[in-house]
CSV table of C-alpha atoms in Angstrom, one decimal:
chain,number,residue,atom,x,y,z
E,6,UNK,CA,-1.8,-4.2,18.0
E,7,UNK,CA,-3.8,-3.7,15.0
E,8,UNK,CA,-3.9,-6.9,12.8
E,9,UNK,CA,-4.6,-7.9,9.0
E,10,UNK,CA,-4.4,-11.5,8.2
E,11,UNK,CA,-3.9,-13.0,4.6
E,12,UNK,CA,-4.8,-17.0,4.3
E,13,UNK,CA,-1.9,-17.3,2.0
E,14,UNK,CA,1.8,-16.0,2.0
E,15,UNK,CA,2.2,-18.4,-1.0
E,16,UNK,CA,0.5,-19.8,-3.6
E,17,UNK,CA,0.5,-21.9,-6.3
E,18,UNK,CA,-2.7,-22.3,-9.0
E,19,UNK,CA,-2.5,-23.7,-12.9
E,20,UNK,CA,-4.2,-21.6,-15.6
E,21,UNK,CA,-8.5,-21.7,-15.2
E,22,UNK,CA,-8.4,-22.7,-11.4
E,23,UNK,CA,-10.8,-20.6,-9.4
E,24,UNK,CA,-8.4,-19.3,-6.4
E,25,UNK,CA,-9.7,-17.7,-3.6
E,26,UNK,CA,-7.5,-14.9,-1.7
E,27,UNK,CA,-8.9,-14.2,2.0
E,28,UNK,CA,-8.2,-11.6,4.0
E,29,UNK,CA,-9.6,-10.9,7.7
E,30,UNK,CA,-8.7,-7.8,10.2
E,31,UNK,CA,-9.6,-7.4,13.8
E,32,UNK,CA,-10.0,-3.6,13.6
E,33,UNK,CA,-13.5,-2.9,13.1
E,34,UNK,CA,-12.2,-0.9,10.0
E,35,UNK,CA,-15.4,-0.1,7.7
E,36,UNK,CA,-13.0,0.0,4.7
E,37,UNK,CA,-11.1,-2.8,2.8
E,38,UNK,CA,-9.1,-2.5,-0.2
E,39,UNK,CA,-7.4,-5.5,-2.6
E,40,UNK,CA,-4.4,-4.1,-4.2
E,41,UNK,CA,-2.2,-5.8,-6.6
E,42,UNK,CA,1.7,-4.8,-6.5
E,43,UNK,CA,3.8,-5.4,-9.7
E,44,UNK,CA,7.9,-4.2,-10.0
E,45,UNK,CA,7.6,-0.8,-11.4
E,46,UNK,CA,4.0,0.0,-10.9
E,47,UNK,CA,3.5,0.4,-7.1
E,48,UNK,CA,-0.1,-1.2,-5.9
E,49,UNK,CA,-2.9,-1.3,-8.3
E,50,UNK,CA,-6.3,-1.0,-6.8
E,51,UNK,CA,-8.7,-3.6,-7.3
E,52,UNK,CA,-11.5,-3.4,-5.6
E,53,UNK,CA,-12.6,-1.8,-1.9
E,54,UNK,CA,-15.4,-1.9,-0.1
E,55,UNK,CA,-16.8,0.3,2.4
E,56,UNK,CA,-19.0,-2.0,4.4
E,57,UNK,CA,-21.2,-5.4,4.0
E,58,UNK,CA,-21.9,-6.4,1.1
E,59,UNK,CA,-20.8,-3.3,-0.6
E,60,UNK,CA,-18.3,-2.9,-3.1
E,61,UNK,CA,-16.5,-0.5,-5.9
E,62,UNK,CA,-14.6,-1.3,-8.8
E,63,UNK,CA,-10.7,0.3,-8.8
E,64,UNK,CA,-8.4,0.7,-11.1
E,65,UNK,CA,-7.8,-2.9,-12.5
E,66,UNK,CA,-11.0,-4.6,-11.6
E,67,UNK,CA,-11.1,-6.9,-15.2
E,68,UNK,CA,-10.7,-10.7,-14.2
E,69,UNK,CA,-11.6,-10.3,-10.2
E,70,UNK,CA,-14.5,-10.3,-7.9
E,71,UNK,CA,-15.2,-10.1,-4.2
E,72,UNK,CA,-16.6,-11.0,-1.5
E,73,UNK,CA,-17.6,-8.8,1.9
E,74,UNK,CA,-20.2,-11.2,4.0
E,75,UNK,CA,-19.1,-10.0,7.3
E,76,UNK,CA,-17.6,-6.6,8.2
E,77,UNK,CA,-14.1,-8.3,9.0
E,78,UNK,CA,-13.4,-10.4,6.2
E,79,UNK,CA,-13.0,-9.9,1.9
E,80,UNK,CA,-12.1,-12.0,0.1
E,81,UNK,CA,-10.5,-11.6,-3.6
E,82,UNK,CA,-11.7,-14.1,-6.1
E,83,UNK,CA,-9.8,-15.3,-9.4
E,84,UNK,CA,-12.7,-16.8,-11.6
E,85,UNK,CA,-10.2,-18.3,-14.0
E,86,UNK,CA,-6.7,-17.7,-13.2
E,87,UNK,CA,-5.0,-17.0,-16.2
E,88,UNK,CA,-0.9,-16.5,-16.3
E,89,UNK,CA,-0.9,-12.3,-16.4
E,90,UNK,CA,-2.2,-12.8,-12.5
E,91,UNK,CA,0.5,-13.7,-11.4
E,92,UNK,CA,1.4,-11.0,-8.6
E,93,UNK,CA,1.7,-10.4,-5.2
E,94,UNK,CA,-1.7,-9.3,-3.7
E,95,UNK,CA,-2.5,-7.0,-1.1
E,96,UNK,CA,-5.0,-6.7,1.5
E,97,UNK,CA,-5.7,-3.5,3.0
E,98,UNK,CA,-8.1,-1.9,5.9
E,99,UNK,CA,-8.9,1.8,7.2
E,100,UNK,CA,-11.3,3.6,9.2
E,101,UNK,CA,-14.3,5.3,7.1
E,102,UNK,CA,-13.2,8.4,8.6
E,103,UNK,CA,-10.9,9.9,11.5
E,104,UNK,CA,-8.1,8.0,10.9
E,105,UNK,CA,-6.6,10.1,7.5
E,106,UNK,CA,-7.0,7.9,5.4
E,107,UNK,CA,-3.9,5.5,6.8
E,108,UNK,CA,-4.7,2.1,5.6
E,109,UNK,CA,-3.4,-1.2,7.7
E,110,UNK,CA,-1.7,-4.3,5.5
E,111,UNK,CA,-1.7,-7.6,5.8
E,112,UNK,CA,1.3,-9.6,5.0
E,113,UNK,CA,0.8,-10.1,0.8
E,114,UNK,CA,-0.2,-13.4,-0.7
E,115,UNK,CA,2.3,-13.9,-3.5
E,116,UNK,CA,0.1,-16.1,-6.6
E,117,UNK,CA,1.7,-17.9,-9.2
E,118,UNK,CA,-0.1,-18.9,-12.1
E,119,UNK,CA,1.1,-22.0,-14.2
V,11,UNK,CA,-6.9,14.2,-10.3
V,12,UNK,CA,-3.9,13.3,-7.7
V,13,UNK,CA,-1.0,11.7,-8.5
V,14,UNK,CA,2.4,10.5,-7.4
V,15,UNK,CA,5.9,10.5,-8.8
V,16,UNK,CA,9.0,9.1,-7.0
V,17,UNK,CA,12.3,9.9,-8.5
V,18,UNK,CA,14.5,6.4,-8.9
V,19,UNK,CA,13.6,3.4,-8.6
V,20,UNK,CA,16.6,2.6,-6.9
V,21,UNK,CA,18.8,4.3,-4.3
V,22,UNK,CA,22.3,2.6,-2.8
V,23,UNK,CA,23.6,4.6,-0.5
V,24,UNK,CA,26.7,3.4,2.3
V,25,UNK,CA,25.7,2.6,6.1
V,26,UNK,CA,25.9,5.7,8.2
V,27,UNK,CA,25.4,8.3,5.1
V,28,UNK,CA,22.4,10.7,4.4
V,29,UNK,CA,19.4,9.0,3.0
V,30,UNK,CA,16.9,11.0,0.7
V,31,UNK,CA,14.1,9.6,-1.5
V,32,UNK,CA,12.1,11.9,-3.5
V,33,UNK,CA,8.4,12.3,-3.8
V,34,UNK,CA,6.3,14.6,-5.8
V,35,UNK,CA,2.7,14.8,-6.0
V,36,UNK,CA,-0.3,16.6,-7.6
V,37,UNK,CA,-3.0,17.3,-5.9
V,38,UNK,CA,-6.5,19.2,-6.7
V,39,UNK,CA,-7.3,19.6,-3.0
V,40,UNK,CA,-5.0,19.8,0.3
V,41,UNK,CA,-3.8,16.6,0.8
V,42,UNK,CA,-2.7,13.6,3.3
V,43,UNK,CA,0.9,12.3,2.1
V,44,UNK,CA,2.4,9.1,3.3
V,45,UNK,CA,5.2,7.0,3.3
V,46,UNK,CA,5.3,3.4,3.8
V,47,UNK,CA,7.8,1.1,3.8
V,48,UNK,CA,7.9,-2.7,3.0
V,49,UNK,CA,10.5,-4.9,4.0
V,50,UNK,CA,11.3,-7.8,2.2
V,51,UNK,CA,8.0,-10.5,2.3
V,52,UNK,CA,6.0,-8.5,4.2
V,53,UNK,CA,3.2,-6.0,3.8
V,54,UNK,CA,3.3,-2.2,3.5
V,55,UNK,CA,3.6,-0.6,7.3
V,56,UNK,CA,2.8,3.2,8.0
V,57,UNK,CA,6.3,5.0,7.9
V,58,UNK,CA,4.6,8.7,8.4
V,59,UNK,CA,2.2,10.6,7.3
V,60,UNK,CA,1.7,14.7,6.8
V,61,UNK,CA,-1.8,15.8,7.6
V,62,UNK,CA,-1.8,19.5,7.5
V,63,UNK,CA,-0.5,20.0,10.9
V,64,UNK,CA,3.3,20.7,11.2
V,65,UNK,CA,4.9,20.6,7.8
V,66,UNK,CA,8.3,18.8,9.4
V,67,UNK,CA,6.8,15.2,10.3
V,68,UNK,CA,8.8,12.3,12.3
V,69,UNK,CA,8.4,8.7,11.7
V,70,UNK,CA,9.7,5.5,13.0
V,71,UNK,CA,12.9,4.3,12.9
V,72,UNK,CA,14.7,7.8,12.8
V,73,UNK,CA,12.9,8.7,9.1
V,74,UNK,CA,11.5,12.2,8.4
V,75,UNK,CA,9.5,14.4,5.6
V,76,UNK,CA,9.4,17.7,4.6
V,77,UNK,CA,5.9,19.0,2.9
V,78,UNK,CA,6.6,21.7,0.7
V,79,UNK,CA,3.8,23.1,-0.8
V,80,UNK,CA,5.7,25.3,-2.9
V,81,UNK,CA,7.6,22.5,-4.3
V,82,UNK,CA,4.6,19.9,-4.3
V,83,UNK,CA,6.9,17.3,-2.6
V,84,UNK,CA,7.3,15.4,0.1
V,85,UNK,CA,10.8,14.0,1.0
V,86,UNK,CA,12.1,11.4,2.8
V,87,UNK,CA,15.1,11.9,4.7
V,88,UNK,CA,17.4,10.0,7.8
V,89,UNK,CA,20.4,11.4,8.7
V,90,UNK,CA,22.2,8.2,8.8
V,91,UNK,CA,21.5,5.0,7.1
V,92,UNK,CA,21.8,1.7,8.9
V,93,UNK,CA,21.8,-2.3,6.9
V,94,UNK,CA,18.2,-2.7,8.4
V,95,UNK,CA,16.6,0.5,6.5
V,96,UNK,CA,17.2,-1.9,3.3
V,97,UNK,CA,13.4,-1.6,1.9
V,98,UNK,CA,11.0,-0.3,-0.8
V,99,UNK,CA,9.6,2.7,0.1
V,100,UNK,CA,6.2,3.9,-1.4
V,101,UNK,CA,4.8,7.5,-1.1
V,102,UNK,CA,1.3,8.0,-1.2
V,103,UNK,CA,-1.1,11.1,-1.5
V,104,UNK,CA,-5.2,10.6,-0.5
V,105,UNK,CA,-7.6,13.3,-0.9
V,106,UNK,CA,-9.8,12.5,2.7
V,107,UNK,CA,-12.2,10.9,1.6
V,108,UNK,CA,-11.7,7.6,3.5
V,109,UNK,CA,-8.7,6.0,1.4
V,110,UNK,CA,-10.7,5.1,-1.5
V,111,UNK,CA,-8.2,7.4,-3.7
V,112,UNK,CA,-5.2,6.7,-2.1
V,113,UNK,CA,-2.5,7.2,-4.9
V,114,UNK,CA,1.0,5.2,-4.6
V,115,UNK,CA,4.2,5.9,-6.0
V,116,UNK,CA,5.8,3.2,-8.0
V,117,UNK,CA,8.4,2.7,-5.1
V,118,UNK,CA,11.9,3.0,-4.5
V,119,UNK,CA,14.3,0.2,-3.3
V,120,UNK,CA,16.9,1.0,-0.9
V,121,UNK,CA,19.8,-0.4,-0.5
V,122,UNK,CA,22.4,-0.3,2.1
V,123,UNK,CA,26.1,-0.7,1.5
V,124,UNK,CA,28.6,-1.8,4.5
């Protein structure tokens, strides 16, 4: 069975911590995606990245950066967490191509920033 | 550019009636459509998806979707609601290139009467 795995299911940070959100899969996909879901606006892409090392900005890149050192693991990084980040955050995965596109998700990480 | 409107946010329907949530897209090129489902705490988790071939698709759990080009939608239907189908349900429309431009809906919760 296809698996995505999220460090966190809950989390907890105060205002200018640097939080770190990690996210593995045992897939082999080639792509990974950070999505951020909010009541009333669906997910919200972050960032993705299509292999090692590589990455794109989305839709809603401002205040986040990442991390793709090995093909099964990115990691989402909150410089300075600041209150509006507060969200549940989604980790994602897909083939580069064959697959249709379907992404795999991991479980959500839900951040609250005090 | 593609993107994705679901009609309601909410939908309350009683156990053993018709479900229907609504899903319109736009599109530039022919596209993959999906619908995922989230249960409460959990991540997103592949529903179906429409991929050109037959324009009827089955999913789990007894769900299916209608492409109508014509109509630029994508449906969701089950004959007969049960308490466990209680969810948010996303649509999503991707252009094949790999995910990167996945769209999603803004959702629409589900809820189940007895």
């Amino acid at each position: 069975d296809v698996k995505v795995t999220q460090s966190s299911r809950y989390l907890v940070k105060r205002t200018g911590e640097k939080v770190f959100l990690e996210c593995v899969q045992d897939m082999d996909h080639e792509n990974m995606f950070w999505y951020r879901q909010d009541p009333g606006l669906g997910l919200r892409l972050i960032y993705f990245s299509y292999d090692v090392k590589m990455k794109e900005k989305g839709d809603i890149p401002e205040g986040y950066s990442v991390s793709r050192e090995k093909k099964e693991r990115f990691s989402l990084i909150l410089e300075s967490a600041s209150t509006n980040q507060t969200s549940m955050y989604l980790c994602a995965s897909s083939l580069l191509a064959g697959d249709t596109d379907t992404q795999y998700f991991g479980p959500g990480t839900r951040l609250t920033v005090l | 550019a593609q993107s994705v409107t679901q009609l309601g946010s909410h939908v309350s329907v009683s156990e053993g009636a018709l479900v229907l949530l609504r899903c319109n897209y736009s599109s530039s090129v022919p596209p993959y459509l999906f619908w995922y489902v989230q249960y409460p705490n959990q991540g997103l988790q592949l529903l179906l998806k429409y991929t050109s071939a037959a324009t009827l698709v089955k999913g789990i759990n007894g769900f299916e979707a209608e492409f109508k080009k014509s109509e630029t939608s994508f449906h969701l239907t089950k004959p007969s609601a049960h308490m466990s189908d209680a969810a948010e349900y996303f649509c999503a429309v991707s252009d094949g290139t790999g995910g990167f431009k996945t769209i999603f809906g803004a959702g629409t919760r589900l809820f189940v009467k007895a």
